[in-house]
Amino acid sequence: MQRQLTLDLGTPPPATFDNFFAASNHELVTRLRELEGALAAGPVADRTFYIWGEPGSGRSHLLKALVHEATGRARFLSPQSALTAYVFDPRVTLYAIDDSDGLSGAQQIALFNLFNEVRAHPTSALVATGSAPPMGLEVREDLRTRLGWGLVFHLAALTDEGKASVLKHAARERGIALADDLPAYLLTHFRRDMPSLMALLDELDRFSLEQKRAVTLTLLRNMTKSARASDNDEAPADPPPAPDPATTDLLGDPLSLDSVSAPPETASTRFK
């Protein structure tokens, strides 16, 4: 397996609905984008969502976008969140629970109670994600049932062909003439999630302007070499080797040659 390369492209951009590539998931993205406004406008029939999909499909991205773009109070929860974070707060409008099938037993009970509280308060909504449809989740039966009560969406991940098409489209929007073999190379050797690929495309665009050259595979390789060279220049020098304990005294000072005796030729060698 080829090792995937990474470049230090700085802090990744925040997850937003704009930098999520919806493909066949337009209905879901539209509903999530409009959810907070719908809650403010009046009673909403569908206020609980469950989103499932394979790793890399963008489940976490959508939840973080929901919280990031909320104008009111929103809370992102995951298996790493404290148990107290699952306590209902009427001031919180949106609850976003990631990887619900990874929750501990106590967290599952807390999410079950939180789900019931949200259902009882018409001004709040809950969006949860998992790796399988509700009936396939390895969680408590009562929680599994609750997660299947609301709207359930399967988040379809982009295929490699879809990712390549997105990259080509984004390149055209930036006025970049992207070499035909470049998208496949990026998908093979670099991070495959779309935010990372788009950040890499932006970096390639900047580097091509600096070099006054077209965006080709050769330019990409030159950019990675430049990034590695920069990393090596900034790397600290190797520390000096530790002194050999056989040639130092208890304080680490070198012993004189006369005081270092060679082992007798008859010494045992069974511990070599």
Short mmCIF file of C-alpha atoms in Angstrom, two decimals:
data_model
loop_
_atom_site.label_atom_id
_atom_site.label_comp_id
_atom_site.label_asym_id
_atom_site.label_seq_id
_atom_site.Cartn_x
_atom_site.Cartn_y
_atom_site.Cartn_z
CA MET A 1 0.00 0.00 0.00
CA GLN A 2 1.34 3.41 -0.90
CA ARG A 3 1.82 5.82 1.99
CA GLN A 4 -0.44 8.84 1.68
CA LEU A 5 1.37 12.14 1.88
CA THR A 6 0.21 15.13 3.86
CA LEU A 7 1.21 18.75 3.49
CA ASP A 8 1.13 21.33 6.24
CA LEU A 9 -1.59 23.55 4.82
CA GLY A 10 -2.23 25.38 8.06
CA THR A 11 -5.40 25.18 10.13
CA PRO A 12 -8.15 23.46 8.11
CA PRO A 13 -11.17 25.64 7.33
CA PRO A 14 -14.19 25.23 9.62
CA ALA A 15 -16.84 22.77 8.50
CA THR A 16 -19.65 24.67 6.79
CA PHE A 17 -22.55 23.79 4.52
CA ASP A 18 -20.83 25.70 1.71
CA ASN A 19 -17.73 23.51 1.75
CA PHE A 20 -19.74 20.28 1.98
CA PHE A 21 -20.21 18.72 -1.45
CA ALA A 22 -23.78 17.49 -1.34
CA ALA A 23 -23.90 15.36 -4.53
CA SER A 24 -27.09 13.29 -4.04
CA ASN A 25 -27.65 14.61 -0.49
CA HIS A 26 -29.20 17.96 -1.39
CA GLU A 27 -32.47 17.37 0.49
CA LEU A 28 -30.67 16.56 3.73
CA VAL A 29 -28.32 19.54 3.48
CA THR A 30 -31.23 21.89 2.72
CA ARG A 31 -33.25 20.62 5.69
CA LEU A 32 -30.33 20.99 8.09
CA ARG A 33 -29.48 24.42 6.76
CA GLU A 34 -33.04 25.64 7.29
CA LEU A 35 -33.69 23.84 10.58
CA GLU A 36 -32.84 26.65 12.99
CA GLY A 37 -34.88 29.19 11.02
CA ALA A 38 -37.83 26.81 10.88
CA LEU A 39 -37.73 26.35 14.67
CA ALA A 40 -37.80 30.13 15.15
CA ALA A 41 -40.71 30.55 12.74
CA GLY A 42 -43.10 28.22 14.53
CA PRO A 43 -43.95 24.57 15.21
CA VAL A 44 -41.87 22.12 13.17
CA ALA A 45 -43.19 18.64 12.53
CA ASP A 46 -39.78 17.01 11.97
CA ARG A 47 -37.33 18.00 14.70
CA THR A 48 -35.31 14.78 15.13
CA PHE A 49 -32.96 13.49 12.46
CA TYR A 50 -30.81 10.41 12.21
CA ILE A 51 -28.04 10.36 9.57
CA TRP A 52 -26.07 7.24 8.81
CA GLY A 53 -23.25 6.54 6.40
CA GLU A 54 -19.89 4.94 5.85
CA PRO A 55 -16.67 6.46 7.30
CA GLY A 56 -15.64 9.46 5.22
CA SER A 57 -19.16 10.17 4.00
CA GLY A 58 -19.23 13.52 5.86
CA ARG A 59 -21.45 12.81 8.88
CA SER A 60 -19.23 14.73 11.31
CA HIS A 61 -18.79 17.55 8.79
CA LEU A 62 -22.55 18.13 8.58
CA LEU A 63 -22.99 18.14 12.35
CA LYS A 64 -20.12 20.59 12.83
CA ALA A 65 -21.53 22.78 10.06
CA LEU A 66 -24.91 22.78 11.81
CA VAL A 67 -23.31 23.93 15.07
CA HIS A 68 -20.87 26.34 13.41
CA GLU A 69 -23.55 28.21 11.45
CA ALA A 70 -26.14 28.31 14.24
CA THR A 71 -26.99 31.84 15.37
CA GLY A 72 -28.46 30.61 18.65
CA ARG A 73 -27.08 28.07 21.10
CA ALA A 74 -26.06 24.71 19.67
CA ARG A 75 -24.24 21.81 21.30
CA PHE A 76 -21.98 19.23 19.62
CA LEU A 77 -21.78 15.89 21.46
CA SER A 78 -19.78 12.73 20.84
CA PRO A 79 -18.50 9.67 22.74
CA GLN A 80 -15.71 11.95 24.05
CA SER A 81 -18.19 14.37 25.67
CA ALA A 82 -18.76 14.39 29.41
CA LEU A 83 -21.92 12.73 30.65
CA THR A 84 -23.16 16.04 32.04
CA ALA A 85 -23.13 17.52 28.53
CA TYR A 86 -26.08 15.28 27.64
CA VAL A 87 -28.32 17.00 30.18
CA PHE A 88 -31.13 18.94 28.48
CA ASP A 89 -30.90 22.73 28.55
CA PRO A 90 -33.97 24.65 27.29
CA ARG A 91 -31.67 27.46 26.11
CA VAL A 92 -30.01 25.12 23.59
CA THR A 93 -31.80 25.05 20.25
CA LEU A 94 -29.82 22.41 18.36
CA TYR A 95 -28.26 19.21 19.68
CA ALA A 96 -25.81 17.45 17.33
CA ILE A 97 -24.73 13.96 18.47
CA ASP A 98 -21.94 12.32 16.49
CA ASP A 99 -21.17 8.56 16.43
CA SER A 100 -24.16 7.59 18.55
CA ASP A 101 -23.25 3.91 18.16
CA GLY A 102 -19.96 4.62 19.95
CA LEU A 103 -21.57 5.95 23.13
CA SER A 104 -21.04 4.22 26.46
CA GLY A 105 -23.95 2.59 28.27
CA ALA A 106 -24.38 5.61 30.55
CA GLN A 107 -24.22 8.00 27.59
CA GLN A 108 -26.86 5.96 25.76
CA ILE A 109 -29.21 6.33 28.71
CA ALA A 110 -28.47 10.06 28.83
CA LEU A 111 -29.13 10.41 25.09
CA PHE A 112 -32.41 8.53 25.47
CA ASN A 113 -33.50 11.00 28.14
CA LEU A 114 -32.25 13.94 26.07
CA PHE A 115 -34.22 12.70 23.07
CA ASN A 116 -37.42 12.61 25.13
CA GLU A 117 -36.80 16.12 26.48
CA VAL A 118 -36.23 17.50 22.97
CA ARG A 119 -39.44 15.88 21.76
CA ALA A 120 -41.29 17.58 24.64
CA HIS A 121 -39.88 21.05 23.81
CA PRO A 122 -41.05 22.32 20.39
CA THR A 123 -38.29 24.97 20.17
CA SER A 124 -35.41 22.46 20.08
CA ALA A 125 -34.18 19.85 17.63
CA LEU A 126 -31.80 16.88 17.72
CA VAL A 127 -29.62 15.48 14.93
CA ALA A 128 -27.71 12.24 15.53
CA THR A 129 -25.37 10.20 13.34
CA GLY A 130 -24.17 6.62 13.21
CA SER A 131 -22.51 4.08 10.97
CA ALA A 132 -25.62 1.98 10.29
CA PRO A 133 -29.38 2.43 9.94
CA PRO A 134 -31.25 2.61 13.27
CA MET A 135 -32.28 -1.04 13.34
CA GLY A 136 -28.67 -2.10 12.71
CA LEU A 137 -27.15 -0.08 15.56
CA GLU A 138 -25.58 -1.93 18.48
CA VAL A 139 -27.17 0.27 21.16
CA ARG A 140 -29.93 -0.06 23.72
CA GLU A 141 -33.24 -1.15 22.21
CA ASP A 142 -35.11 1.88 23.54
CA LEU A 143 -32.51 4.28 22.07
CA ARG A 144 -32.50 2.42 18.75
CA THR A 145 -36.27 2.86 18.56
CA ARG A 146 -36.07 6.57 19.38
CA LEU A 147 -33.44 7.24 16.72
CA GLY A 148 -35.73 5.68 14.13
CA TRP A 149 -38.73 7.82 15.10
CA GLY A 150 -37.74 10.93 13.18
CA LEU A 151 -36.37 11.52 9.70
CA VAL A 152 -33.70 8.99 8.68
CA PHE A 153 -31.21 9.81 5.92
CA HIS A 154 -28.53 7.68 4.33
CA LEU A 155 -25.57 9.93 3.59
CA ALA A 156 -24.10 8.72 0.31
CA ALA A 157 -20.37 9.29 0.05
CA LEU A 158 -18.80 10.69 -3.09
CA THR A 159 -17.21 8.12 -5.34
CA ASP A 160 -13.67 8.67 -6.60
CA GLU A 161 -15.19 9.71 -9.91
CA GLY A 162 -17.40 12.19 -8.08
CA LYS A 163 -14.45 13.62 -6.16
CA ALA A 164 -12.48 13.96 -9.38
CA SER A 165 -15.41 15.77 -10.99
CA VAL A 166 -15.68 18.15 -8.03
CA LEU A 167 -11.95 18.91 -8.23
CA LYS A 168 -12.15 19.60 -11.96
CA HIS A 169 -15.20 21.83 -11.51
CA ALA A 170 -13.55 23.75 -8.65
CA ALA A 171 -10.40 24.17 -10.76
CA ARG A 172 -12.41 25.61 -13.64
CA GLU A 173 -14.10 28.06 -11.26
CA ARG A 174 -10.64 29.23 -10.16
CA GLY A 175 -9.41 29.53 -13.73
CA ILE A 176 -6.98 26.62 -13.26
CA ALA A 177 -6.13 24.38 -16.18
CA LEU A 178 -5.92 21.10 -14.27
CA ALA A 179 -3.94 18.29 -15.91
CA ASP A 180 -6.12 15.24 -16.63
CA ASP A 181 -3.96 12.84 -14.58
CA LEU A 182 -3.81 15.04 -11.48
CA PRO A 183 -7.16 14.24 -9.73
CA ALA A 184 -6.46 10.49 -9.72
CA TYR A 185 -2.95 11.11 -8.34
CA LEU A 186 -4.31 13.34 -5.56
CA LEU A 187 -6.84 10.68 -4.56
CA THR A 188 -4.12 8.01 -4.45
CA HIS A 189 -1.38 9.86 -2.58
CA PHE A 190 -3.08 12.47 -0.36
CA ARG A 191 -5.91 12.78 2.12
CA ARG A 192 -9.12 11.76 0.40
CA ASP A 193 -11.68 13.91 2.25
CA MET A 194 -12.98 16.80 0.18
CA PRO A 195 -11.99 19.67 2.54
CA SER A 196 -8.36 18.46 2.48
CA LEU A 197 -8.43 17.97 -1.29
CA MET A 198 -9.86 21.45 -1.82
CA ALA A 199 -7.24 22.98 0.48
CA LEU A 200 -4.58 21.17 -1.53
CA LEU A 201 -6.06 22.53 -4.76
CA ASP A 202 -5.91 26.07 -3.35
CA GLU A 203 -2.27 25.53 -2.36
CA LEU A 204 -1.48 24.24 -5.84
CA ASP A 205 -3.13 27.32 -7.32
CA ARG A 206 -0.96 29.59 -5.15
CA PHE A 207 2.21 27.64 -5.96
CA SER A 208 1.48 27.69 -9.70
CA LEU A 209 1.09 31.47 -9.61
CA GLU A 210 4.42 31.80 -7.79
CA GLN A 211 6.16 29.51 -10.27
CA LYS A 212 4.21 30.86 -13.29
CA ARG A 213 3.57 27.31 -14.42
CA ALA A 214 0.51 25.20 -15.23
CA VAL A 215 -0.95 22.88 -12.57
CA THR A 216 0.54 19.54 -13.55
CA LEU A 217 1.79 16.42 -11.81
CA THR A 218 5.35 17.76 -12.12
CA LEU A 219 4.33 20.99 -10.37
CA LEU A 220 2.67 19.01 -7.56
CA ARG A 221 5.84 16.97 -7.05
CA ASN A 222 7.91 20.14 -6.96
CA MET A 223 5.54 21.59 -4.36
CA THR A 224 5.83 18.51 -2.12
CA LYS A 225 9.64 18.63 -2.42
CA SER A 226 9.57 22.30 -1.48
CA ALA A 227 7.36 21.57 1.54
CA ARG A 228 9.66 18.77 2.71
CA ALA A 229 12.75 20.93 2.29
CA SER A 230 11.10 23.66 4.36
CA ASP A 231 10.24 21.14 7.09
CA ASN A 232 13.84 19.88 7.15
CA ASP A 233 15.20 23.41 7.46
CA GLU A 234 13.02 24.02 10.49
CA ALA A 235 13.72 20.67 12.15
CA PRO A 236 15.94 20.92 15.27
CA ALA A 237 19.45 19.50 15.11
CA ASP A 238 19.95 15.97 16.40
CA PRO A 239 20.97 15.92 20.09
CA PRO A 240 24.55 14.85 20.85
CA PRO A 241 24.93 11.11 21.53
CA ALA A 242 24.66 10.01 25.13
CA PRO A 243 28.00 9.21 26.78
CA ASP A 244 29.00 5.55 26.91
CA PRO A 245 28.47 4.45 30.55
CA ALA A 246 31.48 2.12 30.22
CA THR A 247 33.82 5.10 29.69
CA THR A 248 32.35 7.57 32.22
CA ASP A 249 32.39 7.80 35.97
CA LEU A 250 29.31 8.20 38.20
CA LEU A 251 29.13 11.92 37.39
CA GLY A 252 29.29 11.36 33.62
CA ASP A 253 32.89 12.60 33.29
CA PRO A 254 35.21 10.63 30.97
CA LEU A 255 37.51 8.13 32.60
CA SER A 256 41.23 8.04 31.76
CA LEU A 257 42.36 5.37 29.32
CA ASP A 258 44.37 3.69 32.05
CA SER A 259 41.27 3.19 34.17
CA VAL A 260 39.28 1.48 31.42
CA SER A 261 40.29 -2.17 31.48
CA ALA A 262 39.48 -4.61 28.72
CA PRO A 263 37.44 -7.69 29.69
CA PRO A 264 39.47 -10.83 30.19
CA GLU A 265 39.62 -13.13 27.20
CA THR A 266 38.18 -15.93 29.32
CA ALA A 267 34.99 -13.99 30.17
CA SER A 268 31.73 -15.81 29.53
CA THR A 269 29.99 -15.01 26.23
CA ARG A 270 26.64 -16.71 26.90
CA PHE A 271 24.79 -13.35 27.19
CA LYS A 272 25.84 -12.04 23.76
#
